[in-house]
Short mmCIF file of C-alpha atoms in Angstrom, two decimals:
data_model
loop_
_atom_site.label_atom_id
_atom_site.label_comp_id
_atom_site.label_asym_id
_atom_site.label_seq_id
_atom_site.Cartn_x
_atom_site.Cartn_y
_atom_site.Cartn_z
CA VAL F 1 -28.86 -114.95 -123.98
CA ASP F 2 -30.17 -118.28 -122.75
CA LEU F 3 -29.02 -120.84 -125.32
CA GLY F 4 -30.27 -123.81 -123.32
CA LEU F 5 -26.83 -124.45 -121.79
CA SER F 6 -25.35 -124.31 -118.28
CA VAL F 7 -24.68 -120.53 -118.47
CA LYS F 8 -26.10 -117.50 -120.27
CA TRP F 9 -23.92 -115.84 -122.90
CA ALA F 10 -23.54 -112.09 -123.44
CA THR F 11 -24.77 -110.71 -126.75
CA TYR F 12 -21.51 -108.85 -127.44
CA ASN F 13 -17.83 -108.65 -126.46
CA ILE F 14 -16.36 -106.46 -123.74
CA GLY F 15 -15.69 -103.02 -125.21
CA ALA F 16 -18.35 -103.47 -127.91
CA SER F 17 -21.91 -102.14 -128.02
CA LYS F 18 -23.25 -104.43 -130.77
CA PRO F 19 -22.80 -108.16 -131.47
CA GLU F 20 -20.75 -107.60 -134.63
CA GLU F 21 -18.27 -105.16 -133.02
CA TYR F 22 -14.90 -106.64 -132.03
CA GLY F 23 -14.61 -104.81 -128.73
CA ASP F 24 -11.40 -104.69 -126.71
CA TYR F 25 -8.50 -107.13 -126.75
CA PHE F 26 -7.04 -108.47 -123.53
CA ALA F 27 -3.96 -110.46 -122.61
CA TRP F 28 -5.03 -113.47 -120.52
CA GLY F 29 -5.41 -112.43 -116.90
CA GLU F 30 -5.31 -108.71 -117.68
CA THR F 31 -8.31 -106.43 -117.39
CA GLU F 32 -7.40 -103.47 -119.60
CA PRO F 33 -6.56 -103.25 -123.31
CA LYS F 34 -3.12 -101.88 -124.24
CA ASP F 35 -1.01 -100.87 -127.25
CA THR F 36 1.58 -103.67 -127.24
CA TYR F 37 1.08 -107.37 -126.47
CA ASP F 38 4.26 -109.31 -125.67
CA TRP F 39 6.21 -110.65 -122.67
CA SER F 40 7.72 -107.23 -121.94
CA THR F 41 4.26 -105.74 -121.29
CA TYR F 42 2.57 -108.77 -119.75
CA LYS F 43 1.36 -108.19 -116.19
CA TRP F 44 2.05 -111.69 -114.81
CA CYS F 45 5.76 -112.03 -115.58
CA ASN F 46 9.01 -110.12 -115.27
CA GLY F 47 9.60 -109.66 -118.99
CA SER F 48 9.99 -113.22 -120.27
CA TYR F 49 8.22 -116.58 -120.47
CA ASN F 50 10.29 -118.09 -117.66
CA THR F 51 9.68 -115.32 -115.11
CA GLN F 52 5.96 -115.79 -114.54
CA THR F 53 4.66 -114.41 -111.27
CA LYS F 54 1.07 -115.74 -111.20
CA TYR F 55 -0.90 -118.60 -112.77
CA ASN F 56 1.99 -121.01 -113.09
CA THR F 57 2.24 -124.77 -112.52
CA ILE F 58 5.86 -125.50 -113.57
CA SER F 59 8.95 -124.12 -111.78
CA SER F 60 10.99 -123.64 -114.97
CA TYR F 61 8.45 -120.96 -115.98
CA GLY F 62 8.75 -118.90 -112.80
CA THR F 63 7.02 -118.75 -109.43
CA VAL F 64 4.68 -121.72 -108.97
CA ASP F 65 1.29 -120.99 -107.42
CA ASN F 66 -0.69 -123.82 -109.12
CA LYS F 67 -3.55 -121.44 -109.94
CA THR F 68 -5.28 -122.66 -113.10
CA THR F 69 -8.42 -120.48 -113.16
CA LEU F 70 -8.47 -116.69 -113.23
CA GLU F 71 -9.33 -115.03 -109.95
CA PRO F 72 -12.20 -112.48 -110.12
CA GLU F 73 -9.83 -109.48 -109.93
CA ASP F 74 -7.96 -110.79 -113.01
CA ASP F 75 -11.10 -111.63 -115.01
CA ALA F 76 -11.71 -109.01 -117.72
CA ALA F 77 -15.47 -109.70 -117.74
CA ARG F 78 -15.88 -109.37 -113.97
CA THR F 79 -13.75 -106.23 -113.65
CA ASN F 80 -15.24 -104.44 -116.68
CA TRP F 81 -18.92 -105.41 -116.37
CA GLY F 82 -19.23 -106.33 -112.70
CA GLY F 83 -22.19 -108.19 -111.28
CA SER F 84 -22.14 -111.90 -112.00
CA TRP F 85 -20.44 -111.53 -115.40
CA ARG F 86 -17.23 -113.52 -115.83
CA MET F 87 -15.07 -115.13 -118.49
CA PRO F 88 -16.23 -118.58 -119.60
CA THR F 89 -14.26 -121.60 -118.47
CA ASP F 90 -12.75 -124.04 -120.94
CA LYS F 91 -15.57 -126.43 -120.03
CA GLU F 92 -18.22 -123.81 -120.89
CA TRP F 93 -16.59 -123.04 -124.25
CA THR F 94 -16.48 -126.79 -124.93
CA GLU F 95 -20.19 -127.03 -124.12
CA LEU F 96 -20.90 -124.15 -126.52
CA ARG F 97 -18.79 -125.80 -129.22
CA THR F 98 -20.26 -129.29 -128.88
CA GLU F 99 -23.91 -128.57 -128.01
CA CYS F 100 -24.60 -125.74 -130.47
CA THR F 101 -24.71 -125.30 -134.24
CA TRP F 102 -22.00 -122.97 -135.57
CA THR F 103 -22.71 -121.25 -138.90
CA TRP F 104 -20.18 -119.04 -140.72
CA THR F 105 -22.04 -115.90 -141.75
CA THR F 106 -21.83 -112.11 -142.10
CA GLN F 107 -23.71 -109.78 -139.77
CA ASN F 108 -23.83 -106.07 -140.66
CA GLY F 109 -20.73 -106.49 -142.83
CA GLU F 110 -18.66 -108.46 -140.30
CA ASN F 111 -17.67 -112.11 -140.73
CA GLY F 112 -18.15 -114.49 -137.84
CA ARG F 113 -20.11 -117.41 -136.48
CA LYS F 114 -23.76 -117.53 -135.57
CA VAL F 115 -24.01 -119.95 -132.65
CA THR F 116 -27.45 -121.50 -132.20
CA GLY F 117 -28.23 -123.30 -128.97
CA PRO F 118 -30.37 -126.39 -128.42
CA ASN F 119 -33.36 -124.14 -127.59
CA GLY F 120 -33.11 -122.20 -130.89
CA ASN F 121 -31.71 -118.94 -129.43
CA SER F 122 -28.45 -117.65 -130.90
CA ILE F 123 -25.49 -115.31 -130.46
CA PHE F 124 -23.03 -113.91 -133.00
CA LEU F 125 -19.26 -114.12 -132.45
CA PRO F 126 -17.34 -111.83 -134.82
CA ALA F 127 -14.10 -113.03 -136.39
CA ALA F 128 -12.18 -110.37 -134.49
CA GLY F 129 -8.70 -111.84 -134.91
CA CYS F 130 -6.08 -111.16 -132.24
CA ARG F 131 -3.42 -108.67 -131.19
CA TYR F 132 0.29 -109.54 -131.25
CA ARG F 133 2.79 -106.88 -130.34
CA SER F 134 1.22 -103.78 -131.91
CA SER F 135 -0.44 -105.60 -134.83
CA LEU F 136 -4.03 -106.67 -135.29
CA LEU F 137 -4.03 -110.04 -137.09
CA TYR F 138 -6.57 -112.26 -138.92
CA VAL F 139 -9.51 -109.84 -138.63
CA GLY F 140 -12.49 -111.12 -140.60
CA SER F 141 -10.94 -114.58 -140.97
CA TYR F 142 -10.46 -115.97 -137.45
CA GLY F 143 -12.13 -115.66 -134.09
CA TYR F 144 -10.09 -116.21 -130.93
CA TYR F 145 -11.84 -115.96 -127.56
CA TRP F 146 -10.20 -116.47 -124.16
CA SER F 147 -11.43 -118.84 -121.49
CA SER F 148 -10.59 -118.36 -117.81
CA SER F 149 -8.66 -121.65 -117.78
CA LEU F 150 -4.87 -122.03 -117.87
CA THR F 151 -3.34 -125.06 -119.57
CA THR F 152 -1.36 -127.14 -117.12
CA GLU F 153 0.76 -128.69 -119.90
CA ASN F 154 2.40 -125.34 -120.66
CA PRO F 155 1.69 -122.36 -118.39
CA ASN F 156 2.62 -119.98 -121.23
CA ASP F 157 -0.78 -120.79 -122.70
CA ALA F 158 -4.45 -120.62 -121.75
CA TRP F 159 -7.41 -122.38 -123.34
CA TYR F 160 -9.41 -120.46 -125.93
CA MET F 161 -12.02 -120.96 -128.63
CA ASP F 162 -10.67 -120.71 -132.17
CA PHE F 163 -12.78 -120.58 -135.31
CA ASN F 164 -12.68 -119.68 -138.99
CA SER F 165 -14.98 -120.43 -141.93
CA ASP F 166 -14.00 -124.13 -141.90
CA ASN F 167 -13.45 -125.14 -138.26
CA VAL F 168 -14.45 -124.52 -134.66
CA LEU F 169 -11.73 -125.73 -132.28
CA ARG F 170 -10.69 -125.81 -128.65
CA ASN F 171 -7.11 -124.59 -128.61
CA TYR F 172 -4.20 -123.39 -126.46
CA TYR F 173 -1.45 -122.52 -128.98
CA VAL F 174 -1.68 -118.76 -128.52
CA ILE F 175 0.64 -117.44 -125.80
CA ARG F 176 -1.26 -115.79 -122.98
CA TYR F 177 0.23 -112.33 -123.62
CA PHE F 178 -1.64 -112.15 -126.97
CA GLY F 179 -4.64 -109.83 -127.06
CA GLN F 180 -7.95 -111.60 -127.67
CA PRO F 181 -11.59 -110.60 -127.23
CA VAL F 182 -13.65 -111.70 -124.24
CA ARG F 183 -17.28 -112.85 -124.49
CA PRO F 184 -18.74 -112.89 -120.96
CA VAL F 185 -21.09 -115.41 -119.39
CA CYS F 186 -23.24 -115.39 -116.27
CA ASP F 187 -25.05 -118.06 -114.29
#
């Protein structure tokens, strides 16, 4: 959907077939959903927060490679949908947050945010919650959506969009092994 921004936004999440469906949940930098989301199952470490093997900027967290943006082979949008689809950057989520109108609403029985761009077109982001260990949390109350951007302050975290019925925030307080939905973009 062209919202009048720098990129076009997909109408639904990866793993969904309609805008209100949650779709799949991905750990940051992983391209397949799984049953358990924690350090022991996270692809880019050796079982703990201080044994990271990729996307790390601080030596006390593991092997430093100074990569702060997901490579195409680690981008859930690119690997699942192909073509020019990719995960949005932190900058693109910020543009969506600051340049659009966000309205808490219900679509086909699912809570979420209708996001209306400067040109009047809109998308719906369901409040799909997140996955932690084997639990699905905050469904219907919160939306958490990954960006492709690592935080350099703490390489345990990556930037994401966070919303509920009261707020729409840029955030990085969810550890990157958590499972969150992905809403693709393309140029």
